[in-house]
Amino acid sequence: MIPRYLFSFNTDTLPSLDCDVLVVGSGVAGLSTALRLSGFADVILVTKSELQASSTMHAQGGIAAVIDKHDSCESHIEDTLVAGAGLCDPEATEVLVREGPDRVLELLEEYHARFDTSGGTLDLAKEGGHTHARVVHARGDATGSEVESALGRALLGEPAVNVMEHHFLVDILLDGGSCVGAIVEDTRRKTLTVVWPKAVVLASGGTGEIYLVTTNPTICTGDGVAVAFRAGARVSDLEFVQFHPTALHIPEEPKFLISEAIRGEGALLVDVEGNRVMEGQHPLTELAPRDVVVARMVEVMKEQQTNHLYLDVRHLDPERMRARFPNIHQHCLEAGIDITRNRIPVSPAAHYMSGGVITDLQGRTDIPGLYACGEVACTGVHGANRLASNSLLEGLVFARRIALSIDEYPGGTRQGARPTISWSGKAEGPRVSEDLLRGNLREVMRDSVGMLRFEKELSGVLEFLSDNAGVLQTEYLDVRGMELKNMFTLAHLITTSALMRLESRGCHRRRDYADLDDWNWRKHIDLRMVEGDVAAETRPQHSRVRPHAGALTDDKDR
Ligand code: SIN
């Protein structure tokens, strides 16, 4: 039983704030959406940590966009569809690719992002799954940090946006079937506030933290998906958790990424004997789509009974390597690895949630007034496996569409009135240690819902969740406890979808169903909360859900 809310409350007893739009999250999706909205709306942006703490900050590779005159949108679309293994939404992919170049130019011209150039034009890199060099990058391998800084600078000069750091979205509130409010907690003071906006935009990122081995910062606990799911929104494609092939294989958390762009420069993926493991496996060898590279790595590591392989750049110009990848060079040096002289030990790590809260092309979820942007959303552009460097792009493209859509959104059915909404949980049972359970959950997810899945192990995860179901009833007021409940919810949703999909596709690989099965499984698995349980249904690849169709529940009538 998943309770509707994280804890008991009554809106009449809480302080409140009004605004036009509440944006949740401060990565590329949240910042871009808030900036777009600031032209015509009063915005509150909440972020559970500091403004510039997000996955975006860690993004190394860059932003994929058709900039080179020898490249074409058709080629970028085709590469995205191929990587997505038959489950991308073609219309959403068209939007992403065709609107992408203008969004990159805006970053340059309006927000003064400084991307790397060569000979007076943007320097474009190649990454996995791309048949053309089209990845814009900054400071070599610090693209995310440059984008985040450029947008952050612009946002701080924007009087229409009230940034509230260290504020955690607890839950959203519905009235007349529409999203009309949200409860947020000041995580340092542990106080609650109700925000009454016209619309809420979830831009709260992914869920890598539910895995013990991940490239994501610890704040990525799937909060946005959990909040939307509890409110009755449909979520989809959650079994497609993308593993990045080449995280630095040393004991540290989170895992440091060795960007795919390094393979774009000619790095070789080799085993301990120096044999290239991707040769003869795929026409793009080291630059095959991520799921293909990871699957091959898992096979080789199992055969050779090892837990890592190596990237080798020693045959490449050392000066060029140091200049092109200054952060990677420095981070590895600090770990005692000089990439120009030593091979780099690497292994796969959980990296990106390809699915999320279902949206249409305007970022609308199926709850009126609730929008989702970036990794938390499932726009359909990633299908079963995201193409490298399409994620910052997705945040930029759909942020603009969401702002345009909110400009036209009239507000919930009873907009203006402030309904009284209250809820009382059971809060029973002994309080369990959040840190112990968090560690156990992350270990179980790594071991049983990783890159190769099997029915018995997946069922074991559901048993683990059921044995520890008390966690969902416990009313934690501290952020780690609330995150834990969201992580439990996400683990349940990911595992349920992984158990249901009886085939191997994209980043979902089953040992017991090793083949792709288009006939039965070229479809999405959509999940929705019905009376505290997870209800699953399949949806053919080409069909869309109706946006703003309405939630099943209404908090006012509870
Ligand atoms: C990378 O630089 O390899 C990561 C880029 C991405 O995840 O899109």
Coordinates of C-alpha atoms and ligand atoms in Angstrom, one line a residue:
M1 CA 0.0 0.0 0.0
I2 CA 1.5 3.3 -1.1
P3 CA 0.0 6.2 0.9
R4 CA -1.2 9.2 -1.1
Y5 CA 1.1 11.6 0.9
L6 CA 4.5 11.4 2.6
F7 CA 2.9 12.7 5.8
S8 CA -0.2 14.1 7.6
F9 CA -1.1 17.7 7.1
N10 CA -3.9 20.3 6.9
T11 CA -3.5 23.2 4.6
D12 CA -5.4 25.5 6.9
T13 CA -2.8 25.2 9.6
L14 CA 0.2 25.8 7.3
P15 CA 1.7 29.1 6.1
S16 CA 1.2 29.7 2.4
L17 CA 2.8 31.4 -0.6
D18 CA 1.2 32.4 -3.9
C19 CA 2.8 32.4 -7.3
D20 CA 1.9 31.8 -10.9
V21 CA 4.1 28.8 -11.4
L22 CA 6.1 26.6 -9.1
V23 CA 9.2 25.1 -10.7
V24 CA 10.8 22.2 -8.9
G25 CA 14.5 21.6 -9.6
S26 CA 17.5 23.6 -10.8
G27 CA 19.2 21.6 -13.5
V28 CA 19.0 22.6 -17.1
A29 CA 15.3 21.8 -17.3
G30 CA 14.3 23.8 -14.2
L31 CA 16.5 26.8 -14.9
S32 CA 15.4 27.1 -18.6
T33 CA 11.7 26.7 -17.7
A34 CA 11.9 29.3 -15.0
L35 CA 13.8 31.8 -17.3
R36 CA 11.2 31.3 -20.1
L37 CA 8.3 31.8 -17.7
S38 CA 9.8 34.9 -16.0
G39 CA 8.8 37.0 -19.0
F40 CA 5.1 36.8 -18.0
A41 CA 4.8 34.9 -14.7
D42 CA 5.8 35.1 -11.1
V43 CA 7.8 32.0 -10.5
I44 CA 8.9 30.2 -7.3
L45 CA 11.8 27.8 -8.0
V46 CA 12.4 25.3 -5.3
T47 CA 15.5 23.1 -5.2
K48 CA 16.3 20.6 -2.4
S49 CA 19.9 21.5 -2.3
E50 CA 21.8 24.5 -3.6
L51 CA 20.9 26.1 -6.9
Q52 CA 23.8 24.7 -8.8
A53 CA 23.7 21.1 -7.4
S54 CA 22.2 18.9 -10.1
S55 CA 23.0 16.2 -12.6
T56 CA 23.5 18.9 -15.2
M57 CA 26.5 20.2 -13.3
H58 CA 28.1 16.7 -13.8
A59 CA 27.3 16.4 -17.5
Q60 CA 30.6 16.2 -19.4
G61 CA 29.9 15.3 -23.0
G62 CA 27.7 18.0 -24.3
I63 CA 24.6 18.9 -26.2
A64 CA 23.8 17.1 -29.5
A65 CA 22.5 19.4 -32.2
V66 CA 22.6 19.6 -36.0
I67 CA 25.0 22.5 -36.4
D68 CA 27.5 21.3 -39.1
K69 CA 26.3 22.0 -42.6
H70 CA 27.3 18.5 -43.6
D71 CA 25.0 17.0 -40.9
S72 CA 21.2 16.7 -41.2
C73 CA 18.2 16.5 -39.0
E74 CA 17.3 13.3 -40.7
S75 CA 20.5 11.7 -39.6
H76 CA 20.2 12.9 -35.9
I77 CA 16.6 11.7 -35.9
E78 CA 17.6 8.3 -37.3
D79 CA 20.4 7.9 -34.7
T80 CA 18.0 8.8 -31.9
L81 CA 15.4 6.2 -33.2
V82 CA 18.1 3.5 -33.6
A83 CA 19.4 4.1 -30.1
G84 CA 15.9 4.1 -28.7
A85 CA 15.4 0.5 -30.0
G86 CA 11.9 0.8 -31.5
L87 CA 10.3 2.7 -28.6
C88 CA 10.9 6.4 -29.4
D89 CA 8.0 8.6 -30.2
P90 CA 8.8 9.8 -33.8
E91 CA 6.9 13.1 -33.4
A92 CA 8.6 14.0 -30.2
T93 CA 12.0 13.1 -31.7
E94 CA 11.3 15.4 -34.7
V95 CA 10.6 18.2 -32.3
L96 CA 13.7 17.6 -30.3
V97 CA 16.0 17.5 -33.2
R98 CA 14.5 20.2 -35.4
E99 CA 14.2 22.7 -32.5
G100 CA 17.5 21.8 -30.9
P101 CA 19.9 24.0 -33.0
D102 CA 17.9 27.2 -32.1
R103 CA 18.0 26.4 -28.4
V104 CA 21.8 26.0 -28.6
L105 CA 22.2 29.3 -30.4
E106 CA 20.1 31.0 -27.7
L107 CA 22.4 29.6 -25.0
L108 CA 25.3 31.2 -26.9
E109 CA 23.7 34.5 -27.8
E110 CA 21.2 35.2 -25.0
Y111 CA 22.8 33.5 -22.0
H112 CA 26.5 33.9 -23.1
A113 CA 27.4 30.3 -22.7
R114 CA 31.0 29.8 -23.9
F115 CA 31.2 26.6 -26.0
D116 CA 34.5 25.4 -27.4
T117 CA 35.3 26.5 -30.9
S118 CA 38.0 25.7 -33.4
G119 CA 38.8 27.9 -36.4
G120 CA 36.0 30.3 -35.4
T121 CA 33.2 27.7 -35.5
L122 CA 31.8 25.5 -32.8
D123 CA 33.9 22.4 -32.2
L124 CA 31.7 19.4 -32.6
A125 CA 32.5 16.0 -31.0
K126 CA 31.2 12.5 -31.7
E127 CA 29.7 10.2 -29.1
G128 CA 28.2 6.8 -28.9
G129 CA 25.4 6.1 -31.4
H130 CA 26.0 9.3 -33.4
T131 CA 27.0 8.8 -37.0
H132 CA 28.1 12.4 -37.3
A133 CA 30.1 14.8 -35.1
R134 CA 27.4 17.0 -33.6
V135 CA 28.0 17.4 -29.9
V136 CA 28.7 20.9 -28.7
H137 CA 30.9 21.1 -25.6
A138 CA 32.4 23.6 -23.2
R139 CA 35.7 23.8 -21.4
G140 CA 36.6 20.4 -22.9
D141 CA 34.6 18.1 -20.6
A142 CA 32.7 20.6 -18.4
T143 CA 29.7 21.3 -20.6
G144 CA 27.0 20.9 -17.9
S145 CA 28.8 23.2 -15.6
E146 CA 29.1 25.9 -18.3
V147 CA 25.4 25.6 -19.2
E148 CA 24.3 25.6 -15.5
S149 CA 26.5 28.7 -14.8
A150 CA 25.2 30.6 -17.8
L151 CA 21.5 29.9 -17.0
G152 CA 22.1 30.4 -13.2
R153 CA 23.6 33.8 -13.8
A154 CA 20.7 34.8 -15.9
L155 CA 18.2 33.5 -13.4
L156 CA 19.7 35.4 -10.4
G157 CA 19.2 38.7 -12.3
E158 CA 15.6 37.9 -12.8
P159 CA 13.3 39.6 -10.3
A160 CA 10.2 37.5 -11.3
V161 CA 11.9 34.3 -10.0
N162 CA 12.1 33.6 -6.3
V163 CA 14.7 30.9 -5.8
M164 CA 14.2 28.9 -2.6
E165 CA 17.2 26.7 -2.0
H166 CA 17.0 23.8 0.5
H167 CA 13.3 23.3 -0.1
F168 CA 12.0 19.9 -0.9
L169 CA 8.8 19.1 -2.8
V170 CA 6.8 16.8 -0.5
D171 CA 3.6 16.4 -2.6
I172 CA 1.3 18.2 -5.0
L173 CA -2.3 19.0 -4.2
L174 CA -5.3 18.4 -6.5
D175 CA -8.6 20.2 -6.6
G176 CA -11.3 19.5 -9.2
G177 CA -8.9 17.0 -10.7
S178 CA -6.3 19.7 -11.4
C179 CA -3.0 20.4 -9.7
V180 CA -3.5 23.6 -7.7
G181 CA -0.9 23.5 -5.0
A182 CA 2.1 21.8 -3.5
I183 CA 3.6 21.2 0.0
V184 CA 7.2 22.1 0.3
E185 CA 9.5 21.6 3.3
D186 CA 12.4 23.9 4.3
T187 CA 14.8 21.1 4.9
R188 CA 17.0 23.1 7.3
R189 CA 14.2 24.3 9.6
K190 CA 12.0 21.3 8.9
T191 CA 9.0 23.6 8.4
L192 CA 6.2 23.1 5.9
T193 CA 4.6 25.7 3.5
V194 CA 1.8 25.4 1.0
V195 CA 2.4 27.0 -2.3
W196 CA -0.7 27.8 -4.4
P197 CA 0.4 28.3 -8.1
K198 CA -1.6 28.1 -11.3
A199 CA 0.8 25.3 -12.5
V200 CA 3.6 23.1 -11.2
V201 CA 6.6 22.1 -13.4
L202 CA 8.5 19.1 -12.2
A203 CA 12.1 19.4 -13.3
S204 CA 13.6 17.4 -10.5
G205 CA 15.9 15.0 -12.4
G206 CA 16.5 11.3 -12.2
T207 CA 16.8 8.5 -9.8
G208 CA 20.4 7.0 -10.0
E209 CA 20.8 7.1 -6.2
I210 CA 18.6 4.0 -5.9
Y211 CA 21.6 2.1 -7.3
L212 CA 24.7 1.5 -5.2
V213 CA 26.9 2.2 -8.3
T214 CA 25.9 5.4 -10.1
T215 CA 27.3 8.5 -11.8
N216 CA 24.4 10.6 -10.3
P217 CA 24.8 13.0 -7.4
T218 CA 23.2 11.7 -4.2
I219 CA 20.2 14.0 -4.6
C220 CA 18.8 12.0 -7.5
T221 CA 16.2 10.0 -5.6
G222 CA 13.3 10.0 -8.1
D223 CA 11.3 12.5 -6.1
G224 CA 9.4 14.0 -9.1
V225 CA 8.2 10.7 -10.5
A226 CA 7.2 9.5 -7.0
V227 CA 5.2 12.7 -6.4
A228 CA 3.4 12.6 -9.7
F229 CA 2.7 8.9 -9.3
R230 CA 1.2 9.4 -5.8
A231 CA -1.1 12.1 -7.3
G232 CA -2.4 9.7 -10.0
A233 CA -0.3 10.7 -13.0
R234 CA 0.8 8.0 -15.4
V235 CA 4.5 7.1 -15.6
S236 CA 6.1 5.0 -18.3
D237 CA 9.3 3.2 -19.6
L238 CA 10.8 3.0 -16.1
E239 CA 12.5 -0.3 -16.8
F240 CA 14.8 1.5 -19.1
V241 CA 17.5 2.6 -16.7
Q242 CA 20.5 3.5 -18.7
F243 CA 24.0 2.4 -17.5
H244 CA 26.9 4.4 -18.7
P245 CA 29.6 2.0 -19.9
T246 CA 32.7 3.9 -18.6
A247 CA 32.6 5.2 -15.1
L248 CA 36.0 5.3 -13.5
H249 CA 36.5 2.0 -11.6
I250 CA 37.9 3.2 -8.3
P251 CA 36.1 3.2 -4.9
E252 CA 34.3 6.6 -4.8
E253 CA 30.7 7.8 -4.7
P254 CA 29.2 8.9 -7.0
K255 CA 31.3 7.3 -9.7
F256 CA 33.2 9.8 -11.8
L257 CA 32.3 9.6 -15.5
I258 CA 34.8 9.1 -18.3
S259 CA 32.9 10.8 -21.0
E260 CA 31.9 9.0 -24.1
A261 CA 33.5 11.9 -26.0
I262 CA 36.9 10.3 -25.2
R263 CA 35.9 7.3 -27.3
G264 CA 34.8 9.8 -29.9
E265 CA 38.4 11.1 -29.9
G266 CA 39.7 7.5 -30.5
A267 CA 40.0 5.9 -27.0
L268 CA 39.8 2.1 -27.2
L269 CA 37.9 -0.2 -24.9
V270 CA 40.1 -3.1 -24.1
D271 CA 40.4 -6.0 -21.7
V272 CA 43.3 -6.7 -19.5
E273 CA 45.3 -8.3 -22.4
G274 CA 44.7 -5.2 -24.5
N275 CA 42.2 -6.8 -26.9
R276 CA 39.5 -4.5 -28.2
V277 CA 36.2 -5.8 -26.9
M278 CA 33.9 -3.9 -29.4
E279 CA 35.7 -5.0 -32.5
G280 CA 33.5 -7.2 -34.7
Q281 CA 30.5 -6.5 -32.4
H282 CA 28.9 -3.4 -34.0
P283 CA 29.8 -1.3 -37.1
L284 CA 30.4 1.7 -34.8
T285 CA 32.7 -0.4 -32.6
E286 CA 33.5 1.7 -29.4
L287 CA 30.9 4.3 -30.5
A288 CA 28.0 1.8 -30.6
P289 CA 24.9 2.9 -28.6
R290 CA 25.4 2.6 -24.9
D291 CA 23.2 -0.4 -24.3
V292 CA 25.2 -2.4 -26.9
V293 CA 28.5 -1.4 -25.3
V294 CA 27.3 -2.2 -21.8
A295 CA 25.9 -5.6 -22.9
R296 CA 29.2 -6.5 -24.5
M297 CA 31.2 -5.4 -21.4
V298 CA 29.0 -7.5 -19.1
E299 CA 29.6 -10.5 -21.4
V300 CA 33.4 -10.0 -21.5
M301 CA 33.7 -9.3 -17.8
K302 CA 31.7 -12.4 -17.0
E303 CA 33.9 -14.6 -19.3
Q304 CA 37.1 -13.1 -17.9
Q305 CA 35.8 -13.1 -14.3
T306 CA 36.7 -9.5 -13.8
N307 CA 34.7 -6.5 -12.7
H308 CA 36.2 -3.9 -15.0
L309 CA 37.8 -3.2 -18.4
Y310 CA 40.0 -0.4 -19.6
L311 CA 40.0 2.7 -21.8
D312 CA 43.2 3.2 -23.6
V313 CA 44.2 6.6 -25.0
R314 CA 48.0 6.1 -24.9
H315 CA 48.2 6.0 -28.7
L316 CA 46.6 9.5 -29.0
D317 CA 48.4 12.9 -28.8
P318 CA 48.9 13.5 -25.0
E319 CA 48.8 17.3 -25.4
R320 CA 45.4 17.0 -27.2
M321 CA 44.1 14.6 -24.5
R322 CA 45.1 17.0 -21.6
A323 CA 43.6 20.0 -23.4
R324 CA 40.4 18.3 -24.6
F325 CA 39.6 16.5 -21.3
P326 CA 41.1 18.7 -18.5
N327 CA 38.7 17.5 -15.8
I328 CA 39.1 13.8 -16.6
H329 CA 42.8 14.2 -16.8
Q330 CA 43.0 16.0 -13.4
H331 CA 40.5 13.7 -11.6
C332 CA 42.4 10.6 -12.8
L333 CA 45.7 12.1 -11.9
E334 CA 44.4 12.6 -8.4
A335 CA 43.6 8.9 -8.3
G336 CA 47.1 8.1 -9.4
I337 CA 46.2 7.5 -13.1
D338 CA 48.0 9.6 -15.8
I339 CA 45.7 8.9 -18.7
T340 CA 48.5 9.7 -21.2
R341 CA 50.6 6.9 -19.8
N342 CA 48.2 4.5 -18.0
R343 CA 45.1 2.7 -19.1
I344 CA 41.9 3.9 -17.3
P345 CA 40.0 1.2 -15.4
V346 CA 36.3 1.5 -16.2
S347 CA 33.0 -0.3 -15.4
P348 CA 29.3 0.5 -16.1
A349 CA 27.3 2.6 -13.6
A350 CA 23.6 3.6 -13.4
H351 CA 23.4 6.9 -15.3
Y352 CA 20.0 8.0 -16.6
M353 CA 16.3 7.3 -16.3
S354 CA 15.0 7.0 -19.9
G355 CA 11.4 6.9 -18.8
G356 CA 9.4 9.1 -16.3
V357 CA 6.2 11.0 -16.0
I358 CA 4.3 10.8 -19.3
T359 CA 4.0 14.1 -21.2
D360 CA 2.8 15.3 -24.5
L361 CA 4.7 17.6 -26.8
Q362 CA 3.9 20.6 -24.6
G363 CA 5.2 18.9 -21.5
R364 CA 1.7 18.4 -20.1
T365 CA 1.2 15.3 -17.9
D366 CA -2.2 13.8 -17.6
I367 CA -3.0 15.9 -14.5
P368 CA -4.1 19.4 -15.6
G369 CA -1.7 22.0 -14.3
L370 CA 1.1 19.5 -13.8
Y371 CA 4.0 19.7 -16.3
A372 CA 7.3 17.7 -16.4
C373 CA 10.6 18.6 -18.0
G374 CA 13.9 16.9 -18.4
E375 CA 14.9 13.6 -16.9
V376 CA 11.8 13.3 -14.7
A377 CA 9.6 13.4 -17.9
C378 CA 8.9 10.7 -20.5
T379 CA 8.4 12.8 -23.6
G380 CA 9.1 9.8 -25.8
V381 CA 12.4 11.0 -27.2
H382 CA 14.6 8.4 -25.5
G383 CA 12.6 5.2 -26.1
A384 CA 14.3 2.2 -24.6
N385 CA 17.8 3.8 -24.5
R386 CA 18.7 7.5 -24.6
L387 CA 21.1 8.7 -27.3
A388 CA 24.2 10.3 -25.8
S389 CA 24.0 14.1 -25.3
N390 CA 20.3 14.2 -26.1
S391 CA 19.3 15.0 -22.5
L392 CA 20.5 18.6 -22.0
L393 CA 18.9 19.2 -25.4
E394 CA 15.6 17.7 -24.2
G395 CA 15.6 20.0 -21.2
L396 CA 16.2 23.1 -23.4
V397 CA 13.7 22.2 -26.1
F398 CA 10.8 21.2 -23.9
A399 CA 11.3 24.0 -21.3
R400 CA 10.4 26.5 -24.1
R401 CA 7.3 24.4 -25.1
I402 CA 6.1 24.2 -21.5
A403 CA 6.4 27.9 -21.0
L404 CA 4.4 28.6 -24.1
S405 CA 1.7 26.1 -23.0
I406 CA 1.5 27.5 -19.4
D407 CA 1.0 31.0 -20.9
E408 CA -2.2 29.6 -22.4
Y409 CA -3.3 27.5 -19.5
P410 CA -6.3 29.1 -17.7
G411 CA -5.6 27.4 -14.4
G412 CA -7.5 24.7 -12.5
T413 CA -11.2 24.5 -12.5
R414 CA -11.6 26.3 -9.1
Q415 CA -8.7 28.6 -9.6
G416 CA -8.6 31.5 -7.2
A417 CA -10.3 29.6 -4.3
R418 CA -8.0 28.1 -1.7
P419 CA -9.5 24.7 -0.8
T420 CA -8.8 23.1 2.5
I421 CA -6.9 19.9 1.9
S422 CA -6.0 17.6 4.7
W423 CA -4.8 14.1 5.1
S424 CA -4.1 11.9 8.1
G425 CA -1.7 8.9 7.7
K426 CA -1.4 5.9 10.0
A427 CA 2.3 6.5 11.1
E428 CA 2.5 3.2 12.8
G429 CA 5.2 0.7 13.6
P430 CA 8.8 1.1 14.8
R431 CA 10.9 3.8 13.1
V432 CA 13.5 2.1 10.9
S433 CA 16.9 3.6 10.3
E434 CA 16.8 5.4 7.0
D435 CA 20.5 5.1 6.3
L436 CA 20.6 1.3 6.8
L437 CA 17.6 0.8 4.6
R438 CA 18.9 3.2 2.0
G439 CA 22.1 1.2 1.8
N440 CA 20.3 -2.1 1.6
L441 CA 17.9 -0.9 -1.1
R442 CA 20.8 0.4 -3.2
E443 CA 22.6 -2.9 -2.9
V444 CA 19.5 -4.9 -3.8
M445 CA 18.9 -2.7 -6.8
R446 CA 22.5 -3.0 -8.0
D447 CA 22.5 -6.8 -7.6
S448 CA 19.0 -7.6 -9.0
V449 CA 17.7 -4.8 -11.2
G450 CA 21.0 -4.0 -12.9
M451 CA 22.1 -4.6 -16.4
L452 CA 21.1 -8.2 -16.6
R453 CA 17.8 -9.2 -15.1
F454 CA 16.2 -12.5 -14.2
E455 CA 12.7 -13.3 -13.0
K456 CA 13.7 -14.8 -9.7
E457 CA 15.9 -11.9 -8.7
L458 CA 13.3 -9.3 -9.7
S459 CA 10.7 -11.1 -7.7
G460 CA 13.2 -11.1 -4.8
V461 CA 13.3 -7.3 -4.9
L462 CA 9.5 -7.1 -4.7
E463 CA 9.7 -9.3 -1.6
F464 CA 12.4 -7.1 -0.1
L465 CA 10.2 -4.1 -0.7
S466 CA 7.2 -5.9 0.8
D467 CA 9.2 -7.0 3.9
N468 CA 10.2 -3.4 4.5
A469 CA 6.8 -1.9 3.5
G470 CA 6.7 -0.2 6.9
V471 CA 9.0 2.5 5.6
L472 CA 6.2 3.8 3.4
Q473 CA 3.9 4.2 6.5
T474 CA 6.6 6.0 8.6
E475 CA 6.2 9.8 8.7
Y476 CA 9.8 11.1 8.4
L477 CA 10.2 14.8 8.6
D478 CA 13.8 14.8 7.6
V479 CA 14.8 14.9 3.9
R480 CA 16.7 11.6 4.0
G481 CA 13.5 9.8 5.2
M482 CA 11.3 11.4 2.6
E483 CA 13.9 10.5 -0.1
L484 CA 13.9 7.0 1.2
K485 CA 10.1 6.7 0.7
N486 CA 10.5 8.1 -2.8
M487 CA 13.3 5.7 -3.5
F488 CA 11.2 2.7 -2.3
T489 CA 8.4 3.8 -4.6
L490 CA 10.7 4.1 -7.6
A491 CA 12.3 0.8 -6.9
H492 CA 8.8 -0.8 -6.9
L493 CA 7.9 0.9 -10.2
I494 CA 11.2 0.0 -12.0
T495 CA 11.1 -3.6 -10.8
T496 CA 7.4 -4.1 -11.6
S497 CA 8.1 -2.9 -15.2
A498 CA 11.3 -4.9 -15.5
L499 CA 9.4 -8.1 -14.3
M500 CA 6.6 -7.4 -16.8
R501 CA 8.7 -6.9 -19.9
L502 CA 9.4 -10.4 -21.2
E503 CA 12.1 -9.5 -23.7
S504 CA 15.4 -7.7 -24.0
R505 CA 15.3 -4.3 -25.5
G506 CA 17.5 -1.2 -25.2
C507 CA 18.8 -0.9 -21.7
H508 CA 16.4 -3.6 -20.3
R509 CA 18.2 -7.0 -20.7
R510 CA 16.7 -10.2 -19.3
R511 CA 18.8 -13.4 -19.0
D512 CA 15.5 -15.4 -19.2
Y513 CA 14.2 -13.5 -22.2
A514 CA 17.3 -12.7 -24.2
D515 CA 15.7 -11.7 -27.5
L516 CA 14.0 -8.6 -28.7
D517 CA 10.3 -9.5 -29.2
D518 CA 8.7 -6.8 -31.4
W519 CA 5.5 -8.8 -32.0
N520 CA 4.5 -8.8 -28.3
W521 CA 6.6 -6.0 -26.8
R522 CA 6.9 -3.1 -29.1
K523 CA 4.9 -1.2 -26.6
H524 CA 5.3 0.9 -23.4
I525 CA 4.5 -0.2 -19.9
D526 CA 2.5 2.6 -18.2
L527 CA 2.0 2.6 -14.5
R528 CA -0.5 4.5 -12.4
M529 CA -1.5 4.4 -8.7
V530 CA -5.0 3.1 -8.0
E531 CA -6.1 2.9 -4.4
G532 CA -2.5 2.6 -3.1
D533 CA -1.5 -0.1 -5.6
V534 CA 0.5 -0.1 -8.8
A535 CA -1.8 -0.6 -11.8
A536 CA 0.0 -1.5 -15.0
E537 CA -1.1 -1.4 -18.6
T538 CA 0.6 -1.6 -22.0
R539 CA 0.3 1.0 -24.7
P540 CA 1.3 0.4 -28.4
Q541 CA 4.4 2.4 -29.4
H542 CA 2.6 4.8 -31.7
S543 CA -0.3 5.8 -29.4
R544 CA -0.3 8.8 -27.2
V545 CA -2.0 9.3 -23.9
R546 CA -4.4 12.2 -23.7
P547 CA -2.8 15.1 -22.0
H548 CA -4.5 16.7 -19.0
A549 CA -7.0 13.9 -19.1
G550 CA -7.4 14.1 -15.4
A551 CA -6.2 12.2 -12.4
L552 CA -8.1 9.3 -10.9
T553 CA -8.3 11.0 -7.5
D554 CA -9.2 14.4 -6.2
D555 CA -7.7 15.5 -2.9
K556 CA -10.5 17.9 -2.2
D557 CA -13.1 15.1 -2.2
R558 CA -11.0 12.7 -0.2
Ligands
SIN1 C1 29.1 11.5 -21.4 O1 29.8 12.5 -21.5 O2 29.6 10.4 -21.8 C2 27.7 11.6 -20.9 C3 26.9 12.3 -21.9 C4 25.5 11.8 -21.7 O3 25.1 11.1 -20.8 O4 24.7 12.2 -22.6

